[in-house]
XYZ file of N, CA and C in Angstrom:
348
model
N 97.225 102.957 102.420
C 97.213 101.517 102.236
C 97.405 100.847 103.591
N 96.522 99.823 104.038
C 96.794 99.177 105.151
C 97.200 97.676 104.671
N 97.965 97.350 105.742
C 99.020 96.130 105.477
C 99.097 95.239 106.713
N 98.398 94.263 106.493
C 97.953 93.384 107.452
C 99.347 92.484 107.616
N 99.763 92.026 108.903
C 100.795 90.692 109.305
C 100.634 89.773 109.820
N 100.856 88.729 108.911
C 100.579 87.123 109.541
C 101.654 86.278 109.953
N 101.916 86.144 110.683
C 103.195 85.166 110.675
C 102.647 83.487 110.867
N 103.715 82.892 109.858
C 103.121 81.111 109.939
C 104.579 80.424 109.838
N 105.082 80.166 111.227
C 106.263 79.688 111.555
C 107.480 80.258 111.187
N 108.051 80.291 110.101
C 109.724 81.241 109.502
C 109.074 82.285 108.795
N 107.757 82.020 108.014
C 107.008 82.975 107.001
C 106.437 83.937 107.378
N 106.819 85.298 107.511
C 105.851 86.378 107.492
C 104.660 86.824 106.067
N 103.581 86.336 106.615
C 102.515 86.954 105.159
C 102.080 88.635 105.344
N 102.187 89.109 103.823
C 101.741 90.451 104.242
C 100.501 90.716 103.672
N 99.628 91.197 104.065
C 98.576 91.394 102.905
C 97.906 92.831 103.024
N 98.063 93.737 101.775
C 98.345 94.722 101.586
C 96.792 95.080 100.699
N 96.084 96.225 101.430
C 94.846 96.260 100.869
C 94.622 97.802 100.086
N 94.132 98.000 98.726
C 94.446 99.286 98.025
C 94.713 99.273 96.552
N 95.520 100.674 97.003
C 96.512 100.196 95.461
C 97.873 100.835 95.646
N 98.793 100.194 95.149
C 100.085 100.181 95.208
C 100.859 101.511 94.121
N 100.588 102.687 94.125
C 101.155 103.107 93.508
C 102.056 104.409 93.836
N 101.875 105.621 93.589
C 103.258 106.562 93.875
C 102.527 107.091 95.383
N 101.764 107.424 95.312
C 101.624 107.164 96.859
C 101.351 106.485 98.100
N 100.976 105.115 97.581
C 100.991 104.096 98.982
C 102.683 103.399 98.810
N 103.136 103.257 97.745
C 104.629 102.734 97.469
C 105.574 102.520 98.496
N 105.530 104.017 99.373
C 106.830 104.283 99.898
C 106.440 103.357 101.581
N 104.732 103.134 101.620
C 104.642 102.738 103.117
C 104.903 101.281 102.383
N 104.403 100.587 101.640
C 104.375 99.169 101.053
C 106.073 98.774 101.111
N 107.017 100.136 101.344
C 108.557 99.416 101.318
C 108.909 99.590 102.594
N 108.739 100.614 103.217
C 108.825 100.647 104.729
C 108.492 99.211 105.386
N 107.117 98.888 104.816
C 106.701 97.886 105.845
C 107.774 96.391 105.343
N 108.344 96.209 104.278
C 108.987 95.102 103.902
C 110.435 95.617 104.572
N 111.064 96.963 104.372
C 112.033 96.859 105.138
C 112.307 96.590 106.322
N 111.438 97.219 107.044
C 110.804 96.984 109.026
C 110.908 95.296 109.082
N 110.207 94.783 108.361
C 110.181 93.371 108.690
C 111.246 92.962 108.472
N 112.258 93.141 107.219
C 113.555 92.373 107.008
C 114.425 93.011 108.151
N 114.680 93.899 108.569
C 115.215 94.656 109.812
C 114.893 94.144 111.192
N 113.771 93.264 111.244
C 113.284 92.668 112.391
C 113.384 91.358 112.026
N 113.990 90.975 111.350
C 114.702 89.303 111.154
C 113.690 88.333 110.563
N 112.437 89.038 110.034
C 111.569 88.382 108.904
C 111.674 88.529 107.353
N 112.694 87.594 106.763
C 113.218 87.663 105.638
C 112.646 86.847 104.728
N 111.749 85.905 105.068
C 110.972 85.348 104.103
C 109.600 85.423 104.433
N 109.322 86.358 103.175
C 108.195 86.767 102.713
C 107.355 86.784 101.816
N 105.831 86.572 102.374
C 104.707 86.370 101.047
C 103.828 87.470 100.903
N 103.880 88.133 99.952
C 102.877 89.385 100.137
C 101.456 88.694 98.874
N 100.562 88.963 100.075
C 99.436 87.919 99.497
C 98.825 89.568 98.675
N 99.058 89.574 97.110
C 98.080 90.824 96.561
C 96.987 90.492 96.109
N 96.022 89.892 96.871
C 94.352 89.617 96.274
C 93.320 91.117 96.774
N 94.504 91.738 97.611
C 93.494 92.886 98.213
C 94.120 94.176 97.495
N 95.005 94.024 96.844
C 95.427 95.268 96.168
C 95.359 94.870 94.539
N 94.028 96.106 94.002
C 93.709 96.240 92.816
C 94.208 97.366 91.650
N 95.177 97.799 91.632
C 95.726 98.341 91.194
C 97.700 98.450 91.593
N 98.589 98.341 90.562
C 99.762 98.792 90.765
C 100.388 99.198 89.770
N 100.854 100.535 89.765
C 101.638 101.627 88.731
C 102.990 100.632 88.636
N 104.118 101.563 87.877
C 105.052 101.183 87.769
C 106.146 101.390 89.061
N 105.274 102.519 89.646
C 106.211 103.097 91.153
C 105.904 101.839 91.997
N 104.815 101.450 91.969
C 104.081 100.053 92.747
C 105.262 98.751 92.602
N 105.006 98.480 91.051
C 105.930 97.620 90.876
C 107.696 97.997 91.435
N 108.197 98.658 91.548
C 109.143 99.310 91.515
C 109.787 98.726 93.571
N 108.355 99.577 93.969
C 108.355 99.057 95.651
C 108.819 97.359 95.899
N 107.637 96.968 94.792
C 107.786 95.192 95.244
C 109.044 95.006 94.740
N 109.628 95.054 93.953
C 111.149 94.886 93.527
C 112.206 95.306 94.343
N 111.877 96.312 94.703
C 112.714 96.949 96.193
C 112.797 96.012 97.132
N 111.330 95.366 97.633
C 111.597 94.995 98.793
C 111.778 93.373 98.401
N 112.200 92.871 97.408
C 112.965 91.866 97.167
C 113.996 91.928 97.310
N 114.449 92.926 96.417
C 115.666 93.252 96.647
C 116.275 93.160 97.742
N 115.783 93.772 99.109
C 116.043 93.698 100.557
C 115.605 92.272 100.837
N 114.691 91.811 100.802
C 114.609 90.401 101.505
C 115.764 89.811 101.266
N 116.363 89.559 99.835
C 117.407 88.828 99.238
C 118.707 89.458 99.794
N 119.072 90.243 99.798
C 120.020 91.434 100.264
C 120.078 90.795 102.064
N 119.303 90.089 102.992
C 119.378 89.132 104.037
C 119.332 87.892 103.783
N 119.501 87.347 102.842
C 119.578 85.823 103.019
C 117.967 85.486 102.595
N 116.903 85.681 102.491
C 115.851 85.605 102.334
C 115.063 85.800 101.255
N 113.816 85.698 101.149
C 113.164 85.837 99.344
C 111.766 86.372 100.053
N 111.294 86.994 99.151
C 110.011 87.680 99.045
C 109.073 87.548 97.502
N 107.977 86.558 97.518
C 107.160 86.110 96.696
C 105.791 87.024 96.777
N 104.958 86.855 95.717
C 103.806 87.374 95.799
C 102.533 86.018 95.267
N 101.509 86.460 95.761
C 100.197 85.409 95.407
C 99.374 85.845 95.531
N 98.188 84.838 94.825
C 96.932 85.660 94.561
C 96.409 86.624 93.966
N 97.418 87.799 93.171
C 97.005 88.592 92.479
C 95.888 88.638 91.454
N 95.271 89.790 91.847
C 94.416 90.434 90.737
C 94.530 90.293 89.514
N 93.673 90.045 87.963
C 93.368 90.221 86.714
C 94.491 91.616 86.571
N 94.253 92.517 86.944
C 94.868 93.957 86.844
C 96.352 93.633 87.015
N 96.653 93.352 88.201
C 98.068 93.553 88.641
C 98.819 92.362 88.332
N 98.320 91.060 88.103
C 98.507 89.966 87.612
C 99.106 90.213 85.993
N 98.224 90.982 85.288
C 99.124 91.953 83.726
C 100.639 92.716 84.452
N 100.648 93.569 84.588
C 101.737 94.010 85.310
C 103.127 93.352 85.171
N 102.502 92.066 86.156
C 103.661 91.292 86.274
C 104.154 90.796 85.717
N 103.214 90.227 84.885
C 103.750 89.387 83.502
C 103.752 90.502 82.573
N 103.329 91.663 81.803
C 104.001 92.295 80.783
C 105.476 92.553 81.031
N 105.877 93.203 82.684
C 107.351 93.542 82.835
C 107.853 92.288 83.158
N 107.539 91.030 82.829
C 108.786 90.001 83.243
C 108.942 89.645 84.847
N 108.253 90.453 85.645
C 108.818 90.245 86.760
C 108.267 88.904 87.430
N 106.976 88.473 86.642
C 106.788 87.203 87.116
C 107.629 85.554 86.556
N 108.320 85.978 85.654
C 109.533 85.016 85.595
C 110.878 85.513 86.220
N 111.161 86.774 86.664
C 112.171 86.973 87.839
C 112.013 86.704 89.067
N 110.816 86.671 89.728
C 110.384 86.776 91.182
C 109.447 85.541 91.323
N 109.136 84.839 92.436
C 108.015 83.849 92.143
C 106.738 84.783 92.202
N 105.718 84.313 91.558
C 104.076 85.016 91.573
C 103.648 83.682 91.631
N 102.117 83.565 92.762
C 101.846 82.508 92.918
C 100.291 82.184 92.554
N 99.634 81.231 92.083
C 98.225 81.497 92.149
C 97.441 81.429 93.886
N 98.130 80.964 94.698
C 97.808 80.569 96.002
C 98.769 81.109 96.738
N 98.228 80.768 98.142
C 99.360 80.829 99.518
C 99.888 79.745 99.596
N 99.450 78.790 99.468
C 100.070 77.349 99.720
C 100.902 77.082 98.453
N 100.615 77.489 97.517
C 101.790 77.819 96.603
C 102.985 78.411 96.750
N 102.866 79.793 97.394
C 103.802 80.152 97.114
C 104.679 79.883 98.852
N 104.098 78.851 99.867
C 104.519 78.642 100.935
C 105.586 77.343 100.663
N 104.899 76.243 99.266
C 105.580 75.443 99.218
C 106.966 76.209 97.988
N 107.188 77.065 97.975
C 108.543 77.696 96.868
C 109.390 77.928 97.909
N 109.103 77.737 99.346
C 110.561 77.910 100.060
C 110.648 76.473 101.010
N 112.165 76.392 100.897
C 112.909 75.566 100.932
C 112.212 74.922 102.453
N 112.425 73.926 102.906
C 112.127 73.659 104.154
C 113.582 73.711 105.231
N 114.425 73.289 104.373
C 115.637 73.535 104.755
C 116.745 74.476 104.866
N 116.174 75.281 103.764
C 117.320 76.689 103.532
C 116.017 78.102 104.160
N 115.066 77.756 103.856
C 113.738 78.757 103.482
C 113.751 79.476 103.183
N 114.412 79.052 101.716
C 115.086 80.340 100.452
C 114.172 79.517 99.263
């Protein structure tokens, strides 16, 4: 899986091309930990390029919320796929986590002031 980095002022975007499952997983958390470890804690992982995600998939993105939040920070997703877009919403995680239909969506869910 390759995992592109954008940075747009406090926001690191990630955009992650593939599929997210027991074997791209473990680089898809690496790369969210690396970044929260390098003081980029708010994060958008844009999934329009990743068409597929298992439950190990889902599992990663929850992880690396977990860590964003675990610094003071939040980690959203947007753009998702028909496919992975189910996912999110059968396990709930799109009323736990923000999921966005856009970038500019999910750019305006953090704070301007806290950028939480």
């Amino acid at each position: 899986m390759k995992i592109r980095k954008d940075k747009e002022g406090e926001l690191l975007l990630l955009h992650p091309v593939g599929r997210l499952d027991s074997e791209n997983s473990p680089g898809f958390e690496k790369a969210v930990e690396d970044a929260v470890n390098n003081g980029d804690t708010h994060i958008i992982v844009n999934m329009s390029g990743v068409d597929y995600m298992s439950s190990r998939g889902l599992r990663a993105f929850l992880t690396g919320a977990k860590c964003a939040q675990g610094a003071g920070g939040k980690l959203v997703a947007c753009c998702s796929q028909e496919a992975v877009q189910k996912v999110f919403d059968m396990t709930g995680v799109a009323t736990i986590l923000g999921i966005f239909g856009s970038v500019e969506e999910a750019t305006r869910s953090f704070d301007p002031q806290t950028g939480v």
